[in-house]
Amino acid sequence: MKKSLKSWRYPSILLTSIGISSIGDWIYFIALNLIVLNLTESALAVSGLYIVRALSALFINFWSGSLIDRFNKKHLMILLNLCRSILIVALPSFSNLGWIYILVFIITATSSMYHPTSMTYITKLIPIEQRKRFNSLRSLLDSGAFLTGPAIAGFLFTLGTPNTAIYLNAIALFLSACITIKMPDVEGHEQLGFAHGKENATLYKIWLHDWKMVIHFSLKNAYVMAVYLLFSATIVIMTATDSLEAAFATQVLALSEGEYGVLVSIAGVGVLIGSLTNSAFVEKTSTAWLIGMGSIMTAFGYLLFTSSYTFFMAALGCFLLSFATAFANTGFYTFYQNNIPAESMGRIGSIYGFFEALFIIILTAVFGLTAEFISIRFVIVSASFVMVTVAIILFILTICPSKATLYQSTSPR
């Protein structure tokens, strides 16, 4: 028992850091929208934030993997959180929209670097036997942040201004950095940096070499990357569909703002219940089924929501898709950590993340234009059918008996 508890010491500290950071991110996200809206009184200016965030993710994912894989992950995580904290503290001092966009661009860039860095660190820190449990607990924390973050932000808004919430997020990120200082150095005596016997290599040559490495790995591990791409495709479609969610609920279903708020709350409850259920049964469910069935249930939830004509059906669809997301994410993260080499995870995750962000921008624009000229329901129902098709292919791929070893959650003997 003592040995079991001791083995969870550092994972528990890391989960605490992730939880604090996640809650802070939600507070920042809501407060930032209000700050820009209060400053400009323009919905278009708020939409500009989303464009800036997407462009920032594109810019950073194009090259950041080369840096992540060559630097100490623990130190980089601390540095990124401290940078985000300082930049966020400075944010309320600016009243010029252009400067706010520039700061948001840099803050989003550091956040985009933090995710693949933390994923690599988690993979190196957590033994393969504990990863599925760790990912289920992380999903539970994320769902808790999804519910508590906006609630805390709303409470802070009643006490003061959105700036108060912004400062709280900065404190949360600073605390997360301080907690990370107590974590072990997973690199050990590994040789890091850009040299590796290529002192005369230019950054361009290093970057080109890294892209070739990712292409070579993808071709050599076609099955692993097929699962990755199919799961990524569902995320792209979901994100693009979400951009029309509010318009569909209010304009097509004719829900009031209050009813739409209830719908969002039901989705939050679905995420929480799904995460709790996932945590309870994760050890008894194979990783393959978590990915496959989780993705299918999520896709059918979207189809139910987009095909609905009543509040009840829409609520049922929202609950189902939110409930299933925890299972799909836990399965995918575990599969990803078990089958992508930790020493190249930053480059693979960042480069594929670049294309994911690019397709999200393109598909969101296409969905928006098509909804304008045809209809919102046509767009989101069509997208949901495509998502269901992708999820079924993913499910068939994951339950393939010949690939069962790729989903094992035990160390090779």
Tab-separated table of C-alpha atoms in Angstrom:
chain	number	residue	atom	x	y	z
A	1	MET	CA	0.000	0.000	0.000
A	2	LYS	CA	2.799	2.416	0.977
A	3	LYS	CA	4.678	1.543	-2.215
A	4	SER	CA	1.530	2.225	-4.275
A	5	LEU	CA	0.997	5.596	-2.614
A	6	LYS	CA	4.659	6.513	-3.057
A	7	SER	CA	4.479	5.716	-6.790
A	8	TRP	CA	1.640	8.244	-7.097
A	9	ARG	CA	3.460	11.031	-5.251
A	10	TYR	CA	4.786	12.881	-8.301
A	11	PRO	CA	1.786	12.110	-10.555
A	12	SER	CA	-0.441	13.630	-7.842
A	13	ILE	CA	1.698	16.782	-7.682
A	14	LEU	CA	1.610	17.026	-11.483
A	15	LEU	CA	-2.183	16.582	-11.525
A	16	THR	CA	-2.490	19.394	-8.970
A	17	SER	CA	-0.406	21.672	-11.198
A	18	ILE	CA	-2.497	20.773	-14.267
A	19	GLY	CA	-5.754	21.317	-12.352
A	20	ILE	CA	-4.743	24.782	-11.126
A	21	SER	CA	-3.570	25.770	-14.611
A	22	SER	CA	-6.790	24.474	-16.267
A	23	ILE	CA	-9.070	26.437	-13.925
A	24	GLY	CA	-6.958	29.542	-14.514
A	25	ASP	CA	-7.189	29.105	-18.293
A	26	TRP	CA	-11.002	29.093	-18.177
A	27	ILE	CA	-11.067	32.201	-15.996
A	28	TYR	CA	-8.659	33.965	-18.375
A	29	PHE	CA	-10.631	32.913	-21.467
A	30	ILE	CA	-13.937	34.345	-20.204
A	31	ALA	CA	-12.414	37.479	-18.659
A	32	LEU	CA	-10.454	38.312	-21.817
A	33	ASN	CA	-13.626	38.224	-23.932
A	34	LEU	CA	-15.334	40.623	-21.534
A	35	ILE	CA	-12.333	42.983	-21.391
A	36	VAL	CA	-12.260	43.302	-25.194
A	37	LEU	CA	-16.053	43.636	-25.371
A	38	ASN	CA	-16.075	46.366	-22.711
A	39	LEU	CA	-13.200	48.163	-24.426
A	40	THR	CA	-14.603	48.114	-27.979
A	41	GLU	CA	-18.329	47.254	-27.591
A	42	SER	CA	-17.801	45.204	-30.747
A	43	ALA	CA	-18.603	41.510	-31.227
A	44	LEU	CA	-16.265	41.575	-34.231
A	45	ALA	CA	-13.353	42.577	-31.982
A	46	VAL	CA	-14.098	39.564	-29.758
A	47	SER	CA	-14.164	37.320	-32.842
A	48	GLY	CA	-10.760	38.774	-33.682
A	49	LEU	CA	-9.407	37.140	-30.511
A	50	TYR	CA	-10.290	33.699	-31.897
A	51	ILE	CA	-8.563	34.486	-35.185
A	52	VAL	CA	-5.437	35.725	-33.355
A	53	ARG	CA	-5.366	32.592	-31.175
A	54	ALA	CA	-5.697	30.314	-34.212
A	55	LEU	CA	-2.965	32.147	-36.135
A	56	SER	CA	-0.688	31.996	-33.100
A	57	ALA	CA	-1.174	28.222	-32.803
A	58	LEU	CA	-0.353	27.864	-36.499
A	59	PHE	CA	2.806	29.963	-36.188
A	60	ILE	CA	4.186	28.198	-33.120
A	61	ASN	CA	3.339	24.599	-34.110
A	62	PHE	CA	5.259	24.987	-37.360
A	63	TRP	CA	8.650	24.930	-35.600
A	64	SER	CA	8.274	24.577	-31.816
A	65	GLY	CA	8.646	20.783	-31.749
A	66	SER	CA	12.302	21.117	-32.739
A	67	LEU	CA	12.873	23.275	-29.673
A	68	ILE	CA	10.755	21.172	-27.279
A	69	ASP	CA	12.565	17.901	-28.006
A	70	ARG	CA	15.977	19.509	-27.500
A	71	PHE	CA	15.388	21.329	-24.210
A	72	ASN	CA	14.806	20.196	-20.658
A	73	LYS	CA	11.023	19.620	-20.380
A	74	LYS	CA	10.738	20.509	-16.705
A	75	HIS	CA	12.641	23.773	-17.110
A	76	LEU	CA	10.706	24.641	-20.271
A	77	MET	CA	7.355	24.055	-18.529
A	78	ILE	CA	8.398	26.339	-15.674
A	79	LEU	CA	9.646	29.020	-18.074
A	80	LEU	CA	6.483	28.912	-20.218
A	81	ASN	CA	4.175	29.184	-17.199
A	82	LEU	CA	6.184	32.093	-15.783
A	83	CYS	CA	6.120	33.866	-19.169
A	84	ARG	CA	2.367	33.386	-19.442
A	85	SER	CA	1.900	34.656	-15.897
A	86	ILE	CA	3.931	37.852	-16.519
A	87	LEU	CA	2.238	38.561	-19.873
A	88	ILE	CA	-1.238	38.027	-18.430
A	89	VAL	CA	-0.475	40.411	-15.535
A	90	ALA	CA	0.486	43.036	-18.131
A	91	LEU	CA	-2.648	42.494	-20.229
A	92	PRO	CA	-5.076	44.795	-18.293
A	93	SER	CA	-2.559	47.669	-18.557
A	94	PHE	CA	-3.190	47.983	-22.302
A	95	SER	CA	-6.204	49.808	-23.677
A	96	ASN	CA	-5.158	49.617	-27.327
A	97	LEU	CA	-6.797	46.691	-29.157
A	98	GLY	CA	-3.740	46.145	-31.351
A	99	TRP	CA	-1.434	45.681	-28.368
A	100	ILE	CA	-3.970	43.356	-26.702
A	101	TYR	CA	-3.994	41.209	-29.848
A	102	ILE	CA	-0.169	41.108	-29.849
A	103	LEU	CA	-0.088	40.003	-26.186
A	104	VAL	CA	-2.796	37.393	-26.801
A	105	PHE	CA	-0.783	36.113	-29.774
A	106	ILE	CA	2.305	35.621	-27.569
A	107	ILE	CA	0.315	34.147	-24.655
A	108	THR	CA	-1.365	31.654	-27.008
A	109	ALA	CA	2.032	30.805	-28.503
A	110	THR	CA	3.402	29.889	-25.064
A	111	SER	CA	0.243	27.854	-24.341
A	112	SER	CA	0.620	26.020	-27.663
A	113	MET	CA	4.202	25.136	-26.718
A	114	TYR	CA	3.215	24.093	-23.207
A	115	HIS	CA	0.811	21.316	-24.284
A	116	PRO	CA	3.305	19.144	-26.268
A	117	THR	CA	6.014	19.890	-23.676
A	118	SER	CA	3.818	18.675	-20.822
A	119	MET	CA	2.696	15.659	-22.869
A	120	THR	CA	6.336	14.612	-23.341
A	121	TYR	CA	7.111	15.213	-19.675
A	122	ILE	CA	4.075	13.153	-18.588
A	123	THR	CA	5.112	10.299	-20.887
A	124	LYS	CA	8.618	10.221	-19.400
A	125	LEU	CA	7.434	10.593	-15.807
A	126	ILE	CA	4.437	8.233	-15.667
A	127	PRO	CA	5.122	4.465	-16.012
A	128	ILE	CA	3.103	2.742	-18.731
A	129	GLU	CA	1.039	0.865	-16.100
A	130	GLN	CA	-0.189	4.147	-14.580
A	131	ARG	CA	-0.855	6.170	-17.733
A	132	LYS	CA	-4.455	5.133	-18.313
A	133	ARG	CA	-5.400	5.922	-14.704
A	134	PHE	CA	-3.459	9.192	-14.834
A	135	ASN	CA	-5.193	10.265	-18.063
A	136	SER	CA	-8.618	9.437	-16.628
A	137	LEU	CA	-7.871	11.587	-13.568
A	138	ARG	CA	-6.587	14.359	-15.822
A	139	SER	CA	-9.844	14.190	-17.772
A	140	LEU	CA	-11.730	14.474	-14.478
A	141	LEU	CA	-9.710	17.571	-13.551
A	142	ASP	CA	-10.338	19.122	-16.966
A	143	SER	CA	-14.085	18.559	-16.580
A	144	GLY	CA	-13.944	20.072	-13.100
A	145	ALA	CA	-12.132	23.097	-14.522
A	146	PHE	CA	-14.783	23.349	-17.260
A	147	LEU	CA	-17.437	23.711	-14.547
A	148	THR	CA	-15.607	25.590	-11.786
A	149	GLY	CA	-13.561	27.965	-13.988
A	150	PRO	CA	-16.565	29.869	-15.434
A	151	ALA	CA	-18.294	29.762	-12.027
A	152	ILE	CA	-15.260	31.331	-10.306
A	153	ALA	CA	-14.980	33.882	-13.120
A	154	GLY	CA	-18.657	34.807	-12.709
A	155	PHE	CA	-18.234	35.162	-8.954
A	156	LEU	CA	-15.179	37.396	-9.425
A	157	PHE	CA	-17.097	39.569	-11.894
A	158	THR	CA	-19.719	40.244	-9.210
A	159	LEU	CA	-16.988	41.360	-6.796
A	160	GLY	CA	-14.980	43.472	-9.198
A	161	THR	CA	-13.926	43.783	-12.822
A	162	PRO	CA	-12.722	41.152	-15.337
A	163	ASN	CA	-9.205	42.399	-14.517
A	164	THR	CA	-9.502	40.679	-11.115
A	165	ALA	CA	-10.101	37.373	-12.871
A	166	ILE	CA	-7.137	37.999	-15.165
A	167	TYR	CA	-4.842	38.565	-12.171
A	168	LEU	CA	-6.144	35.374	-10.530
A	169	ASN	CA	-5.200	33.397	-13.627
A	170	ALA	CA	-1.703	34.894	-13.504
A	171	ILE	CA	-1.419	33.755	-9.880
A	172	ALA	CA	-2.679	30.271	-10.857
A	173	LEU	CA	-0.002	29.968	-13.546
A	174	PHE	CA	2.683	31.187	-11.133
A	175	LEU	CA	1.580	28.555	-8.581
A	176	SER	CA	1.647	25.918	-11.325
A	177	ALA	CA	5.237	26.905	-12.153
A	178	CYS	CA	6.228	26.733	-8.455
A	179	ILE	CA	4.676	23.258	-8.136
A	180	THR	CA	6.554	22.087	-11.236
A	181	ILE	CA	9.851	23.130	-9.583
A	182	LYS	CA	9.270	20.316	-7.072
A	183	MET	CA	8.923	17.732	-9.851
A	184	PRO	CA	11.821	15.429	-10.859
A	185	ASP	CA	14.011	16.070	-13.887
A	186	VAL	CA	12.937	13.338	-16.333
A	187	GLU	CA	15.809	14.036	-18.749
A	188	GLY	CA	18.462	12.787	-16.355
A	189	HIS	CA	21.826	12.706	-18.157
A	190	GLU	CA	20.387	12.858	-21.677
A	191	GLN	CA	22.269	15.104	-24.091
A	192	LEU	CA	19.998	17.991	-25.041
A	193	GLY	CA	20.387	21.062	-27.210
A	194	PHE	CA	20.817	21.727	-30.905
A	195	ALA	CA	24.336	20.377	-31.338
A	196	HIS	CA	24.362	16.556	-31.332
A	197	GLY	CA	27.500	16.607	-33.470
A	198	LYS	CA	26.095	19.157	-35.913
A	199	GLU	CA	27.624	22.361	-34.593
A	200	ASN	CA	27.676	23.912	-38.063
A	201	ALA	CA	24.078	23.021	-38.906
A	202	THR	CA	21.805	25.994	-39.455
A	203	LEU	CA	18.400	26.253	-37.804
A	204	TYR	CA	16.834	25.777	-41.229
A	205	LYS	CA	18.704	22.486	-41.755
A	206	ILE	CA	17.736	21.289	-38.275
A	207	TRP	CA	14.099	22.192	-38.919
A	208	LEU	CA	14.164	20.438	-42.319
A	209	HIS	CA	15.778	17.367	-40.765
A	210	ASP	CA	13.043	17.252	-38.117
A	211	TRP	CA	10.234	17.439	-40.670
A	212	LYS	CA	11.866	14.589	-42.623
A	213	MET	CA	12.111	12.594	-39.386
A	214	VAL	CA	8.378	13.055	-38.721
A	215	ILE	CA	7.514	11.981	-42.286
A	216	HIS	CA	9.782	8.923	-41.996
A	217	PHE	CA	8.259	7.949	-38.639
A	218	SER	CA	4.728	8.384	-40.025
A	219	LEU	CA	5.402	6.138	-43.019
A	220	LYS	CA	7.126	3.525	-40.866
A	221	ASN	CA	4.296	3.531	-38.290
A	222	ALA	CA	1.340	3.916	-40.641
A	223	TYR	CA	-1.204	2.260	-38.320
A	224	VAL	CA	-0.331	4.433	-35.314
A	225	MET	CA	-0.523	7.608	-37.373
A	226	ALA	CA	-3.770	6.482	-39.043
A	227	VAL	CA	-5.379	6.260	-35.592
A	228	TYR	CA	-3.864	9.647	-34.732
A	229	LEU	CA	-5.149	11.281	-37.936
A	230	LEU	CA	-8.664	9.819	-37.650
A	231	PHE	CA	-8.982	10.979	-34.047
A	232	SER	CA	-7.578	14.377	-35.036
A	233	ALA	CA	-10.140	14.558	-37.854
A	234	THR	CA	-12.988	14.163	-35.344
A	235	ILE	CA	-11.517	17.020	-33.271
A	236	VAL	CA	-11.269	19.262	-36.360
A	237	ILE	CA	-14.890	18.574	-37.335
A	238	MET	CA	-16.103	19.005	-33.742
A	239	THR	CA	-14.324	22.347	-33.351
A	240	ALA	CA	-15.624	23.679	-36.664
A	241	THR	CA	-19.149	22.507	-35.777
A	242	ASP	CA	-18.940	24.134	-32.345
A	243	SER	CA	-18.489	27.510	-34.045
A	244	LEU	CA	-22.121	27.257	-35.215
A	245	GLU	CA	-23.507	25.793	-31.979
A	246	ALA	CA	-24.849	29.034	-30.487
A	247	ALA	CA	-26.389	30.160	-33.787
A	248	PHE	CA	-28.047	26.748	-34.251
A	249	ALA	CA	-29.497	26.750	-30.735
A	250	THR	CA	-30.855	30.302	-30.847
A	251	GLN	CA	-31.758	30.754	-34.518
A	252	VAL	CA	-32.754	27.245	-35.692
A	253	LEU	CA	-34.098	25.710	-32.471
A	254	ALA	CA	-35.376	29.154	-31.378
A	255	LEU	CA	-34.096	28.692	-27.811
A	256	SER	CA	-33.903	31.681	-25.510
A	257	GLU	CA	-30.561	32.761	-24.059
A	258	GLY	CA	-31.637	31.208	-20.757
A	259	GLU	CA	-32.464	27.862	-22.412
A	260	TYR	CA	-29.153	27.928	-24.259
A	261	GLY	CA	-27.412	28.535	-20.920
A	262	VAL	CA	-29.176	25.462	-19.515
A	263	LEU	CA	-28.008	23.480	-22.566
A	264	VAL	CA	-24.402	24.483	-21.881
A	265	SER	CA	-24.836	23.506	-18.219
A	266	ILE	CA	-26.174	20.076	-19.258
A	267	ALA	CA	-23.072	19.615	-21.396
A	268	GLY	CA	-20.944	20.491	-18.361
A	269	VAL	CA	-22.761	17.941	-16.219
A	270	GLY	CA	-22.271	15.361	-18.986
A	271	VAL	CA	-18.516	16.005	-19.002
A	272	LEU	CA	-18.335	15.644	-15.209
A	273	ILE	CA	-20.434	12.445	-15.020
A	274	GLY	CA	-18.539	10.984	-17.974
A	275	SER	CA	-15.203	11.729	-16.315
A	276	LEU	CA	-16.333	10.201	-13.007
A	277	THR	CA	-17.622	7.068	-14.764
A	278	ASN	CA	-14.456	6.866	-16.820
A	279	SER	CA	-12.293	7.090	-13.681
A	280	ALA	CA	-14.297	4.300	-12.042
A	281	PHE	CA	-14.094	1.831	-14.942
A	282	VAL	CA	-10.939	2.850	-16.811
A	283	GLU	CA	-8.840	-0.070	-15.509
A	284	LYS	CA	-11.468	-2.576	-16.671
A	285	THR	CA	-11.809	-1.107	-20.170
A	286	SER	CA	-9.257	-1.604	-22.933
A	287	THR	CA	-7.611	1.444	-24.469
A	288	ALA	CA	-8.876	0.389	-27.912
A	289	TRP	CA	-12.500	0.431	-26.739
A	290	LEU	CA	-12.028	3.733	-24.944
A	291	ILE	CA	-10.901	5.359	-28.204
A	292	GLY	CA	-13.300	3.561	-30.546
A	293	MET	CA	-16.538	3.560	-28.542
A	294	GLY	CA	-15.789	6.957	-27.017
A	295	SER	CA	-15.426	8.476	-30.500
A	296	ILE	CA	-18.583	6.768	-31.832
A	297	MET	CA	-20.675	7.886	-28.846
A	298	THR	CA	-19.356	11.442	-29.202
A	299	ALA	CA	-20.166	11.484	-32.932
A	300	PHE	CA	-23.686	10.103	-32.387
A	301	GLY	CA	-24.177	12.698	-29.653
A	302	TYR	CA	-23.363	15.421	-32.179
A	303	LEU	CA	-25.701	13.818	-34.733
A	304	LEU	CA	-28.516	13.690	-32.171
A	305	PHE	CA	-27.931	17.333	-31.219
A	306	THR	CA	-27.734	18.640	-34.791
A	307	SER	CA	-30.773	16.606	-35.914
A	308	SER	CA	-32.949	17.741	-32.987
A	309	TYR	CA	-36.083	19.851	-33.250
A	310	THR	CA	-36.838	20.080	-29.526
A	311	PHE	CA	-34.980	21.224	-26.439
A	312	PHE	CA	-35.159	17.713	-24.925
A	313	MET	CA	-33.469	16.050	-27.928
A	314	ALA	CA	-30.832	18.775	-28.085
A	315	ALA	CA	-30.128	18.361	-24.360
A	316	LEU	CA	-29.870	14.587	-24.738
A	317	GLY	CA	-27.402	14.985	-27.606
A	318	CYS	CA	-25.300	17.502	-25.632
A	319	PHE	CA	-25.192	15.197	-22.625
A	320	LEU	CA	-24.193	12.142	-24.702
A	321	LEU	CA	-21.396	13.861	-26.623
A	322	SER	CA	-20.018	15.474	-23.450
A	323	PHE	CA	-20.291	12.218	-21.500
A	324	ALA	CA	-18.357	10.244	-24.148
A	325	THR	CA	-15.558	12.772	-24.648
A	326	ALA	CA	-13.802	11.737	-21.410
A	327	PHE	CA	-13.524	8.108	-22.581
A	328	ALA	CA	-12.254	9.022	-26.051
A	329	ASN	CA	-9.646	11.474	-24.719
A	330	THR	CA	-8.347	9.072	-22.055
A	331	GLY	CA	-7.970	6.276	-24.608
A	332	PHE	CA	-6.291	8.481	-27.194
A	333	TYR	CA	-3.809	10.092	-24.787
A	334	THR	CA	-2.829	6.657	-23.462
A	335	PHE	CA	-2.394	5.253	-26.982
A	336	TYR	CA	-0.386	8.325	-28.021
A	337	GLN	CA	1.934	8.138	-24.996
A	338	ASN	CA	2.509	4.404	-25.444
A	339	ASN	CA	3.294	4.480	-29.173
A	340	ILE	CA	5.019	7.793	-29.920
A	341	PRO	CA	8.710	7.915	-28.865
A	342	ALA	CA	9.167	10.440	-26.054
A	343	GLU	CA	12.374	11.799	-27.597
A	344	SER	CA	10.502	12.916	-30.744
A	345	MET	CA	7.026	13.513	-29.275
A	346	GLY	CA	7.402	17.298	-29.329
A	347	ARG	CA	8.192	17.388	-33.045
A	348	ILE	CA	5.492	14.882	-34.038
A	349	GLY	CA	2.819	16.537	-31.869
A	350	SER	CA	3.683	20.067	-32.997
A	351	ILE	CA	3.863	19.334	-36.725
A	352	TYR	CA	0.597	17.409	-36.725
A	353	GLY	CA	-0.845	20.110	-34.468
A	354	PHE	CA	0.055	22.666	-37.140
A	355	PHE	CA	-2.046	20.872	-39.747
A	356	GLU	CA	-4.859	20.334	-37.247
A	357	ALA	CA	-4.976	24.078	-36.507
A	358	LEU	CA	-4.807	24.890	-40.234
A	359	PHE	CA	-7.742	22.617	-41.083
A	360	ILE	CA	-9.751	23.975	-38.160
A	361	ILE	CA	-9.379	27.502	-39.575
A	362	ILE	CA	-10.248	26.385	-43.119
A	363	LEU	CA	-13.205	24.218	-42.093
A	364	THR	CA	-14.596	26.847	-39.712
A	365	ALA	CA	-14.514	29.407	-42.540
A	366	VAL	CA	-16.118	26.954	-44.996
A	367	PHE	CA	-18.843	26.035	-42.478
A	368	GLY	CA	-19.552	29.695	-41.776
A	369	LEU	CA	-19.865	30.617	-45.454
A	370	THR	CA	-21.958	27.542	-46.306
A	371	ALA	CA	-24.292	28.219	-43.381
A	372	GLU	CA	-24.706	31.774	-44.636
A	373	PHE	CA	-25.653	30.754	-48.182
A	374	ILE	CA	-27.474	27.437	-47.572
A	375	SER	CA	-28.519	26.745	-43.963
A	376	ILE	CA	-26.985	26.139	-40.550
A	377	ARG	CA	-28.799	22.814	-40.092
A	378	PHE	CA	-27.586	21.478	-43.443
A	379	VAL	CA	-23.973	22.269	-42.531
A	380	ILE	CA	-23.905	20.819	-39.026
A	381	VAL	CA	-25.970	17.700	-39.882
A	382	SER	CA	-23.674	16.986	-42.851
A	383	ALA	CA	-20.628	17.510	-40.613
A	384	SER	CA	-22.113	15.157	-37.998
A	385	PHE	CA	-22.628	12.404	-40.596
A	386	VAL	CA	-19.001	12.792	-41.692
A	387	MET	CA	-17.937	12.631	-38.025
A	388	VAL	CA	-19.943	9.426	-37.485
A	389	THR	CA	-18.316	7.870	-40.579
A	390	VAL	CA	-14.818	8.801	-39.372
A	391	ALA	CA	-15.608	7.456	-35.878
A	392	ILE	CA	-16.842	4.110	-37.268
A	393	ILE	CA	-13.657	3.718	-39.336
A	394	LEU	CA	-11.619	4.586	-36.228
A	395	PHE	CA	-13.535	2.009	-34.164
A	396	ILE	CA	-12.948	-0.741	-36.762
A	397	LEU	CA	-9.262	0.172	-36.836
A	398	THR	CA	-8.835	0.143	-33.053
A	399	ILE	CA	-10.443	-3.279	-32.457
A	400	CYS	CA	-8.263	-4.973	-35.083
A	401	PRO	CA	-6.968	-8.126	-33.253
A	402	SER	CA	-3.558	-8.034	-34.964
A	403	LYS	CA	-2.848	-4.610	-33.407
A	404	ALA	CA	-3.856	-5.524	-29.846
A	405	THR	CA	-0.272	-5.211	-28.541
A	406	LEU	CA	-0.277	-1.474	-29.352
A	407	TYR	CA	-3.052	-0.942	-26.793
A	408	GLN	CA	-1.478	-2.830	-23.882
A	409	SER	CA	-1.066	-0.893	-20.648
A	410	THR	CA	1.716	-3.009	-19.184
A	411	SER	CA	5.470	-2.769	-19.637
A	412	PRO	CA	7.016	-5.244	-22.075
A	413	ARG	CA	8.739	-8.074	-20.259
